[in-house]
Coordinates of C-alpha atoms (C1' of nucleotides) in Angstrom, one line a residue:
Chain A
X1 CA 147.9 145.5 37.5
X2 CA 148.9 145.0 41.2
X3 CA 147.9 142.2 43.4
X4 CA 146.6 143.5 46.8
X5 CA 148.8 142.5 49.7
X6 CA 147.5 140.9 52.8
X7 CA 149.2 142.9 55.4
X8 CA 152.9 143.4 54.5
X9 CA 154.4 146.8 53.8
X10 CA 155.5 147.3 50.2
X11 CA 159.2 147.4 50.9
X12 CA 159.7 144.2 52.8
X13 CA 163.1 142.8 51.7
X14 CA 162.6 139.1 52.2
X15 CA 159.8 137.4 50.4
X16 CA 156.9 136.2 52.6
X17 CA 156.5 132.4 52.5
X18 CA 153.2 131.6 50.8
X19 CA 152.0 129.4 53.6
X20 CA 153.2 128.0 56.9
X21 CA 156.2 125.8 56.0
X22 CA 155.6 122.3 55.1
X23 CA 156.3 119.4 57.5
X24 CA 155.6 115.7 57.5
X25 CA 152.5 116.2 59.7
X26 CA 151.0 118.8 57.3
X27 CA 151.8 116.7 54.2
X28 CA 150.1 113.6 55.7
X29 CA 147.0 115.5 56.9
X30 CA 146.6 117.1 53.5
X31 CA 146.9 113.7 51.8
X32 CA 144.2 112.3 54.1
X33 CA 141.9 115.2 53.4
X34 CA 142.6 115.0 49.7
X35 CA 141.8 111.2 49.6
X36 CA 138.6 111.8 51.7
X37 CA 137.4 114.4 49.1
X38 CA 138.7 113.1 45.8
X39 CA 139.3 109.4 46.3
X40 CA 142.5 107.6 46.6
X41 CA 142.8 107.0 42.9
X42 CA 143.1 110.8 42.4
X43 CA 145.9 111.1 44.9
X44 CA 149.3 111.5 43.2
X45 CA 152.4 113.2 44.3
X46 CA 151.7 115.8 41.7
X47 CA 148.0 116.4 42.7
X48 CA 148.9 116.6 46.4
X49 CA 151.6 119.0 45.7
X50 CA 149.3 121.2 43.7
X51 CA 146.7 121.2 46.5
X52 CA 149.5 122.3 48.9
X53 CA 150.6 125.0 46.5
X54 CA 154.1 123.6 46.2
X55 CA 156.2 121.9 43.5
X56 CA 156.0 118.0 43.6
X57 CA 159.7 117.8 44.6
X58 CA 158.9 119.7 47.8
X59 CA 157.0 116.6 49.1
X60 CA 160.1 114.5 48.9
X61 CA 161.6 116.5 51.7
X62 CA 159.1 115.0 54.1
X63 CA 158.3 111.6 52.7
X64 CA 160.9 109.4 50.9
X65 CA 158.4 108.3 48.2
X66 CA 154.8 107.6 47.6
X67 CA 154.8 104.3 49.6
X68 CA 156.0 106.2 52.6
X69 CA 153.3 108.8 52.1
X70 CA 150.6 106.0 52.1
X71 CA 152.3 104.5 55.2
X72 CA 152.0 107.9 56.9
X73 CA 148.3 108.2 55.9
X74 CA 147.6 104.9 57.6
X75 CA 149.4 106.1 60.6
X76 CA 147.1 109.1 60.8
X77 CA 144.0 106.9 60.7
X78 CA 145.2 104.2 63.0
X79 CA 146.6 106.8 65.4
X80 CA 143.1 108.1 65.8
X81 CA 141.6 104.9 67.1
X82 CA 140.2 105.2 70.6
X83 CA 142.3 103.7 73.4
X84 CA 141.2 100.5 75.0
X85 CA 138.7 100.4 77.8
X86 CA 140.2 99.2 81.1
X87 CA 138.6 96.7 83.3
X88 CA 136.3 94.9 80.8
X89 CA 136.4 91.2 80.1
X90 CA 138.9 90.5 77.3
X91 CA 136.3 89.5 74.8
X92 CA 134.3 92.6 75.3
X93 CA 137.4 94.7 75.3
X94 CA 138.7 93.3 72.0
X95 CA 135.3 93.7 70.5
X96 CA 135.1 97.4 71.6
X97 CA 138.6 98.2 70.4
X98 CA 138.0 96.7 67.0
X99 CA 134.6 98.5 66.6
X100 CA 136.5 101.7 67.6
X101 CA 139.0 101.0 64.8
X102 CA 136.0 100.6 62.5
X103 CA 134.7 104.0 63.5
X104 CA 138.0 105.6 62.8
X105 CA 138.1 104.1 59.4
X106 CA 134.4 105.0 58.6
X107 CA 135.3 108.5 57.5
X108 CA 138.2 107.4 55.3
X109 CA 136.9 104.7 53.0
X110 CA 140.1 104.7 51.0
X111 CA 142.0 103.4 54.1
X112 CA 140.7 99.8 53.7
X113 CA 142.5 99.3 50.4
X114 CA 145.6 101.2 51.5
X115 CA 146.0 99.2 54.7
X116 CA 145.7 96.0 52.7
X117 CA 148.4 97.2 50.3
X118 CA 151.0 98.0 53.0
X119 CA 154.1 95.9 53.2
X120 CA 155.8 97.6 56.1
X121 CA 154.2 98.2 59.5
X122 CA 154.8 101.6 61.0
X123 CA 155.2 102.1 64.8
X124 CA 151.6 103.2 65.2
X125 CA 150.4 100.1 63.5
X126 CA 152.6 97.8 65.6
X127 CA 151.5 99.6 68.7
X128 CA 147.8 98.9 67.9
X129 CA 148.5 95.3 67.2
X130 CA 150.6 95.0 70.4
X131 CA 147.8 96.6 72.5
X132 CA 145.2 94.2 71.0
X133 CA 147.4 91.2 71.8
X134 CA 147.8 92.7 75.3
X135 CA 144.1 92.5 75.9
X136 CA 144.0 88.8 75.1
X137 CA 147.0 88.0 77.2
X138 CA 145.8 90.1 80.2
X139 CA 142.6 88.1 80.0
X140 CA 144.5 84.9 80.4
X141 CA 144.4 83.7 76.8
X142 CA 147.6 81.8 76.0
X143 CA 150.2 83.3 73.8
X144 CA 149.7 80.5 71.3
X145 CA 145.9 80.9 71.1
X146 CA 146.3 84.7 70.9
X147 CA 148.6 84.3 68.0
X148 CA 146.1 82.2 66.0
X149 CA 143.3 84.6 67.0
X150 CA 145.2 87.5 65.5
X151 CA 145.7 85.6 62.3
X152 CA 142.0 84.6 62.3
X153 CA 140.9 88.2 62.7
X154 CA 143.2 89.3 59.8
X155 CA 142.2 92.6 58.4
X156 CA 139.1 92.5 60.6
X157 CA 141.3 93.7 63.4
X158 CA 141.3 97.1 61.6
X159 CA 137.6 97.2 61.5
X160 CA 136.8 96.3 58.0
X161 CA 136.3 93.3 55.7
X162 CA 136.5 93.0 51.9
X163 CA 133.1 93.1 50.4
X164 CA 132.4 89.8 48.7
X165 CA 129.2 90.5 46.9
X166 CA 130.0 92.7 44.0
X167 CA 126.6 94.0 42.8
X168 CA 126.3 94.3 39.1
X169 CA 124.5 97.6 38.2
X170 CA 120.9 96.7 37.3
X171 CA 119.7 98.3 34.0
X172 CA 117.3 101.2 34.4
X173 CA 114.9 99.8 31.8
X174 CA 112.4 97.7 33.9
X175 CA 111.9 95.2 31.1
X176 CA 115.7 94.6 30.7
X177 CA 115.9 94.4 34.5
X178 CA 113.4 91.6 34.9
X179 CA 115.1 89.8 31.9
X180 CA 118.4 90.1 33.7
X181 CA 116.8 88.9 36.9
X182 CA 115.3 85.9 35.2
X183 CA 118.6 85.0 33.7
X184 CA 120.5 85.4 36.9
X185 CA 117.9 83.3 38.8
X186 CA 118.5 80.5 36.3
X187 CA 122.3 80.7 36.3
X188 CA 122.9 81.5 39.9
X189 CA 119.9 80.3 41.8
X190 CA 121.5 80.3 45.3
X191 CA 122.9 83.8 44.9
X192 CA 119.5 85.1 43.9
X193 CA 117.7 83.2 46.7
X194 CA 120.0 84.6 49.3
X195 CA 120.2 88.1 47.9
X196 CA 116.4 88.3 47.8
X197 CA 116.1 87.3 51.4
X198 CA 118.9 89.7 52.4
X199 CA 117.1 92.7 51.0
X200 CA 113.4 92.2 51.9
X201 CA 112.7 95.9 51.7
X202 CA 112.7 96.4 48.0
X203 CA 112.9 92.8 46.9
X204 CA 115.6 93.5 44.3
X205 CA 118.5 91.1 44.3
X206 CA 121.1 93.8 43.5
X207 CA 119.7 96.3 45.9
X208 CA 122.9 96.2 48.0
X209 CA 120.6 95.7 50.9
X210 CA 123.2 94.2 53.2
X211 CA 123.6 95.7 56.6
X212 CA 127.3 95.9 56.6
X213 CA 127.6 96.8 60.3
X214 CA 125.5 93.7 61.2
X215 CA 127.7 91.5 59.0
X216 CA 130.8 92.8 60.5
X217 CA 129.7 92.3 64.1
X218 CA 128.3 88.8 63.2
X219 CA 131.6 87.6 61.9
X220 CA 133.6 89.3 64.6
X221 CA 131.4 87.6 67.3
X222 CA 131.7 84.2 65.6
X223 CA 135.5 84.5 65.7
X224 CA 135.7 85.8 69.3
X225 CA 133.1 83.2 70.6
X226 CA 135.1 80.5 68.9
X227 CA 138.4 81.7 70.5
X228 CA 136.6 81.9 73.9
X229 CA 135.3 78.4 73.6
X230 CA 138.8 77.1 72.7
X231 CA 140.3 79.0 75.6
X232 CA 137.7 77.5 78.0
X233 CA 138.5 74.1 76.7
X234 CA 142.2 74.7 77.4
X235 CA 143.1 74.4 73.7
X236 CA 146.6 73.7 72.7
X237 CA 148.0 73.1 69.2
X238 CA 147.1 69.6 68.1
X239 CA 149.8 67.1 66.9
X240 CA 150.6 66.7 63.2
X241 CA 148.2 63.8 62.8
X242 CA 144.9 65.5 63.5
X243 CA 142.4 66.4 61.0
X244 CA 141.4 69.9 61.9
X245 CA 143.3 72.6 63.8
X246 CA 140.4 73.8 65.9
X247 CA 138.3 70.7 66.2
Chain B
X1 CA 173.6 89.9 6.7
X2 CA 170.6 87.6 6.2
X3 CA 168.5 86.1 8.9
X4 CA 168.1 82.4 8.5
X5 CA 164.5 81.4 7.7
X6 CA 162.8 78.6 9.6
X7 CA 161.1 76.7 6.8
X8 CA 159.5 79.1 4.3
X9 CA 160.7 79.4 0.7
X10 CA 162.3 82.7 -0.2
X11 CA 159.5 83.8 -2.6
X12 CA 156.3 83.3 -0.5
X13 CA 154.0 86.3 -1.5
X14 CA 151.9 86.6 1.6
X15 CA 153.8 87.2 4.9
X16 CA 153.6 84.3 7.3
X17 CA 151.8 85.3 10.5
X18 CA 154.4 85.4 13.3
X19 CA 152.4 83.2 15.6
X20 CA 149.0 81.6 15.9
X21 CA 146.5 84.5 15.9
X22 CA 145.7 86.1 19.2
X23 CA 142.4 85.4 21.0
X24 CA 141.1 86.2 24.4
X25 CA 142.1 82.9 25.8
X26 CA 145.7 83.2 24.6
X27 CA 146.0 86.7 25.9
X28 CA 144.7 85.7 29.4
X29 CA 146.9 82.7 29.7
X30 CA 149.9 84.7 28.6
X31 CA 149.1 87.3 31.3
X32 CA 148.8 84.6 33.9
X33 CA 152.2 83.1 32.9
X34 CA 153.8 86.5 32.8
X35 CA 152.5 87.4 36.3
X36 CA 153.6 84.1 37.7
X37 CA 157.1 84.7 36.4
X38 CA 157.7 88.4 36.7
X39 CA 155.2 89.5 39.3
X40 CA 151.9 91.4 38.9
X41 CA 153.7 94.8 39.3
X42 CA 155.7 94.1 36.1
X43 CA 152.5 93.3 34.1
X44 CA 151.5 96.1 31.9
X45 CA 149.6 96.2 28.6
X46 CA 152.9 97.1 27.0
X47 CA 155.0 94.4 28.6
X48 CA 152.4 91.8 27.9
X49 CA 152.2 92.8 24.3
X50 CA 155.9 92.6 24.0
X51 CA 155.9 89.1 25.5
X52 CA 153.3 88.1 22.9
X53 CA 155.3 89.7 20.1
X54 CA 152.5 92.2 19.2
X55 CA 151.9 95.9 19.4
X56 CA 150.1 97.0 22.6
X57 CA 147.1 98.0 20.7
X58 CA 146.5 94.5 19.5
X59 CA 145.5 93.5 23.0
X60 CA 142.6 95.9 22.9
X61 CA 141.0 93.7 20.4
X62 CA 140.5 91.0 23.0
X63 CA 140.1 92.9 26.3
X64 CA 138.5 96.3 26.6
X65 CA 141.1 97.6 29.0
X66 CA 143.5 96.5 31.7
X67 CA 140.7 96.1 34.3
X68 CA 139.1 93.5 32.0
X69 CA 142.4 91.8 31.5
X70 CA 142.7 91.4 35.3
X71 CA 139.1 90.2 35.5
X72 CA 140.0 87.6 32.9
X73 CA 143.1 86.5 34.8
X74 CA 141.0 85.9 37.9
X75 CA 138.6 83.9 35.8
X76 CA 141.5 81.6 34.7
X77 CA 142.5 81.0 38.3
X78 CA 139.0 80.6 39.7
X79 CA 137.9 78.4 36.8
X80 CA 140.7 76.0 37.8
X81 CA 139.3 75.3 41.2
X82 CA 138.4 71.6 41.7
X83 CA 134.6 70.9 41.6
X84 CA 132.8 70.2 44.9
X85 CA 132.8 66.6 46.3
X86 CA 129.3 65.2 46.3
X87 CA 127.8 63.4 49.3
X88 CA 129.8 64.9 52.1
X89 CA 128.5 66.7 55.1
X90 CA 128.1 70.4 54.3
X91 CA 130.8 71.5 56.6
X92 CA 133.3 69.1 55.3
X93 CA 132.3 69.9 51.7
X94 CA 132.7 73.7 52.2
X95 CA 136.0 73.1 53.9
X96 CA 137.2 70.9 51.0
X97 CA 136.1 73.3 48.3
X98 CA 137.8 76.3 50.0
X99 CA 141.0 74.3 50.4
X100 CA 140.8 73.4 46.7
X101 CA 140.5 77.2 46.0
X102 CA 143.6 77.7 48.1
X103 CA 145.5 75.1 46.1
X104 CA 144.5 76.7 42.8
X105 CA 145.8 80.1 44.1
X106 CA 149.0 78.6 45.5
X107 CA 150.8 78.8 42.2
X108 CA 149.6 82.3 41.4
X109 CA 150.5 84.5 44.4
X110 CA 149.5 87.6 42.6
X111 CA 145.9 86.4 42.5
X112 CA 145.2 87.4 46.1
X113 CA 145.7 91.0 45.6
X114 CA 144.1 91.0 42.2
X115 CA 141.0 89.3 43.5
X116 CA 140.8 91.9 46.3
X117 CA 141.0 94.7 43.8
X118 CA 138.1 93.5 41.5
X119 CA 135.0 95.6 41.5
X120 CA 133.0 93.5 39.0
X121 CA 132.3 89.8 39.4
X122 CA 132.7 87.7 36.3
X123 CA 130.4 84.7 35.6
X124 CA 133.1 82.2 36.7
X125 CA 133.4 84.1 40.0
X126 CA 129.6 84.2 40.5
X127 CA 129.4 80.5 39.7
X128 CA 131.9 79.6 42.4
X129 CA 130.1 81.7 45.0
X130 CA 126.8 80.1 43.9
X131 CA 128.1 76.6 44.2
X132 CA 129.5 77.4 47.7
X133 CA 126.2 78.7 48.8
X134 CA 124.6 75.7 47.3
X135 CA 126.6 73.4 49.6
X136 CA 125.3 75.3 52.7
X137 CA 121.7 75.3 51.5
X138 CA 121.7 71.6 50.5
X139 CA 123.0 70.8 54.0
X140 CA 119.9 72.4 55.5
X141 CA 121.5 75.7 56.6
X142 CA 119.0 78.5 56.3
X143 CA 119.4 81.1 53.5
X144 CA 119.8 83.8 56.2
X145 CA 122.6 82.0 58.0
X146 CA 124.3 81.1 54.7
X147 CA 124.3 84.7 53.8
X148 CA 126.0 85.8 56.9
X149 CA 128.4 82.8 56.7
X150 CA 129.5 84.0 53.2
X151 CA 130.1 87.5 54.6
X152 CA 132.0 86.1 57.5
X153 CA 134.3 84.0 55.2
X154 CA 135.0 87.1 53.1
X155 CA 138.1 86.6 51.0
X156 CA 138.8 83.4 52.9
X157 CA 136.3 81.8 50.5
X158 CA 138.9 82.2 47.8
X159 CA 141.5 80.3 49.9
X160 CA 143.6 83.2 51.2
X161 CA 143.9 85.8 53.9
X162 CA 145.7 89.0 54.1
X163 CA 148.9 88.5 56.1
X164 CA 148.7 90.7 59.2
X165 CA 152.2 90.3 60.6
X166 CA 154.4 92.4 58.4
X167 CA 157.9 91.3 59.3
X168 CA 160.5 94.0 59.3
X169 CA 163.8 92.8 57.7
X170 CA 166.2 92.1 60.5
X171 CA 169.7 93.6 60.0
X172 CA 172.4 91.2 59.0
X173 CA 174.9 92.6 61.6
X174 CA 174.2 90.4 64.7
X175 CA 175.0 93.3 67.1
X176 CA 172.5 95.6 65.4
X177 CA 170.1 92.7 65.4
X178 CA 170.1 92.1 69.1
X179 CA 169.8 95.9 69.7
X180 CA 166.8 96.0 67.4
X181 CA 165.4 93.0 69.3
X182 CA 165.9 94.6 72.6
X183 CA 164.2 97.8 71.5
X184 CA 161.3 95.9 70.0
X185 CA 160.8 93.9 73.2
X186 CA 160.6 97.1 75.1
X187 CA 158.2 98.8 72.7
X188 CA 156.1 95.9 71.6
X189 CA 156.3 93.3 74.4
X190 CA 153.3 91.3 73.4
X191 CA 154.2 91.1 69.7
X192 CA 157.7 89.9 70.7
X193 CA 156.3 87.4 73.2
X194 CA 153.9 85.9 70.6
X195 CA 156.3 86.0 67.7
X196 CA 158.9 84.2 69.9
X197 CA 156.5 81.4 70.7
X198 CA 155.3 81.2 67.1
X199 CA 158.8 80.4 65.8
X200 CA 160.3 78.1 68.3
X201 CA 162.7 76.7 65.7
X202 CA 165.2 79.6 65.5
X203 CA 163.8 81.8 68.3
X204 CA 164.1 85.0 66.2
X205 CA 161.0 87.2 66.4
X206 CA 161.1 88.2 62.8
X207 CA 161.7 84.7 61.5
X208 CA 158.5 84.6 59.6
X209 CA 158.0 81.3 61.3
X210 CA 154.2 81.2 60.9
X211 CA 152.7 78.0 59.4
X212 CA 150.4 79.8 57.0
X213 CA 148.5 76.6 56.1
X214 CA 147.8 75.9 59.8
X215 CA 146.6 79.5 60.4
X216 CA 144.3 79.4 57.4
X217 CA 142.7 76.1 58.4
X218 CA 142.5 77.2 62.1
X219 CA 140.5 80.4 61.2
X220 CA 138.4 78.5 58.6
X221 CA 137.4 75.9 61.2
X222 CA 136.6 78.5 63.8
X223 CA 134.2 80.1 61.4
X224 CA 132.6 76.9 60.1
X225 CA 132.3 75.5 63.6
X226 CA 130.7 78.7 64.7
X227 CA 128.2 78.6 61.9
X228 CA 127.5 74.9 62.6
X229 CA 126.8 75.7 66.2
X230 CA 124.4 78.5 65.3
X231 CA 122.7 76.2 62.8
X232 CA 122.2 73.5 65.4
X233 CA 120.7 76.1 67.8
X234 CA 118.2 77.1 65.1
X235 CA 119.7 80.6 64.9
X236 CA 117.6 83.4 63.4
X237 CA 118.5 87.1 63.2
X238 CA 118.0 88.7 66.6
X239 CA 115.8 91.8 67.1
X240 CA 117.2 95.3 67.0
X241 CA 117.6 95.5 70.8
X242 CA 120.1 92.7 71.3
X243 CA 123.7 93.2 72.1
X244 CA 125.5 90.9 69.8
X245 CA 124.4 89.3 66.5
X246 CA 125.7 85.8 67.1
X247 CA 125.4 85.5 70.9
Chain C
dA1 C1' 138.5 97.7 6.1
dC2 C1' 142.1 96.7 8.7
dC3 C1' 146.3 97.6 11.4
dT4 C1' 149.5 100.3 14.0
dG5 C1' 152.9 104.1 15.0
dA6 C1' 152.8 108.2 17.1
dA7 C1' 150.7 111.0 20.3
dC8 C1' 148.2 112.3 24.5
dA9 C1' 147.7 112.9 29.2
dC10 C1' 149.2 111.2 32.8
dC11 C1' 152.6 108.8 36.6
dG12 C1' 156.9 108.6 40.3
dT13 C1' 161.3 110.0 40.6
dT14 C1' 166.0 111.9 39.2
dC15 C1' 169.2 115.4 38.4
dA16 C1' 171.4 119.2 37.1
dA17 C1' 170.9 124.0 36.5
dG18 C1' 169.8 128.3 38.6
dT19 C1' 169.6 131.3 42.6
Chain D
dA1 C1' 173.4 125.6 50.4
dC2 C1' 169.1 125.4 48.9
dC3 C1' 165.3 125.0 45.7
dT4 C1' 163.0 123.6 41.5
dG5 C1' 162.1 123.2 36.4
dA6 C1' 163.0 120.1 33.1
dA7 C1' 163.8 115.6 32.0
dC8 C1' 163.6 110.5 32.3
dA9 C1' 161.4 106.3 31.9
dC10 C1' 157.5 104.7 32.3
dC11 C1' 151.9 104.1 32.2
dG12 C1' 146.9 103.2 29.8
dT13 C1' 144.5 104.6 26.0
dT14 C1' 143.2 107.4 21.8
dC15 C1' 143.4 108.5 17.1
dA16 C1' 144.6 109.4 12.8
dA17 C1' 147.6 108.1 9.2
dG18 C1' 149.2 104.4 6.4
dT19 C1' 148.4 100.2 3.8

DNA sequence: ACCTGAACACCGTTCAAGT
DNA sequence: ACCTGAACACCGTTCAAGT
């Protein structure tokens, strides 16, 4: 039984490489595609190697270890963030840049948890942070206030926030569902009140009815408006005796 | 070679149980202590079992799997948060409660990343969120605004934030250090400018000179002040045409 | 009926043997 | 010199064998 050849003559002396040779770029892009399709929890050095048709050890030629692979995947996503718009007011420019980051992450939902788990910042990541700080500084915001603003943004500078309303799966049986609802309303009255208001469409408390984009922009604007207000007031760091840092 | 006995006679028929029998409580507390001492990355079902002097399978009697073990560890930490102070203004009360959460987490630095990785909320966690919402609502803040405030707080409601300034280890050799500094100043001028200001003490950009407690309170106050301002203005959710959710 | 050792199906990474 | 299969030291979890 002979395997049909693609195009090579039968007497070629050197074996044809199965694919274009690996390089760091190809490894990282394949890892991103793999995580997009199969989820980050399915990504292992072994599974990625298999997808690329190579032996696991071959990957270690291009990334030192799995941590560096994940660093590189973050680089790919962060490197795809749209550049800043020139000429806008600093608040609008920061807002736009962060929403651009959010858009870049939108297609790679694994990136949120991977970014949070990084301990080393790659050049691409530092570049993004540097450019974001640059927007504040160019707008006249003091280095000190810019520093605190970056801390206040936290992971939100990357365009995402950790979801804080884990929604327990409601049982399919409607009777059990209303029983669960009644119990929840008794034990957690405020959660149920707020969840009910949040998802007026179907009225179910666990409907996951939150408009994530709205929530993100709401919090981002509260932070940026707060920083803007402090900037207008000529804020400087208060002395050690004061009650609240941003009073 | 005989092992000296503690106190038992030599002819006791039934073997003495090595320790007090396991229960869920003891398993969780041991896991917390283990993570405190050895770090969360060293905690495995096997290492925890060894610490307790039992076979790994014995743990599965008290927790269904490792995820549930981690859920339980979060319960221990969250359950230790001081109760809310009665009678204070809602903003002060929320502030105090979140700083109490921060204090409970302070001795368990693994808890930040474990909380972020949870997908199911345990009753203790729901109870904390419910009581925090209750403070807003009792203060007259609308359910809608409270909802968005909780989203805006995000993981900050648990008293921590993801650090966003990963500090690359500066080389010990002073010559290499200043070379690295020069290169960083050229590539990331704004980061270096801000890092230099942030750590005036030693002047080194990678000194990790941030006052984390100050940064946390700063951001928390920006958020709470922003919510308070919207509350005073009688904020309601804007229509679909408007530019910014919290303008 | 209860407990648990061995096994299973994985990991990331090392290393020496083979070409 | 280069590549890679097997091995190492782990995981979480299952399961059947032993008492």
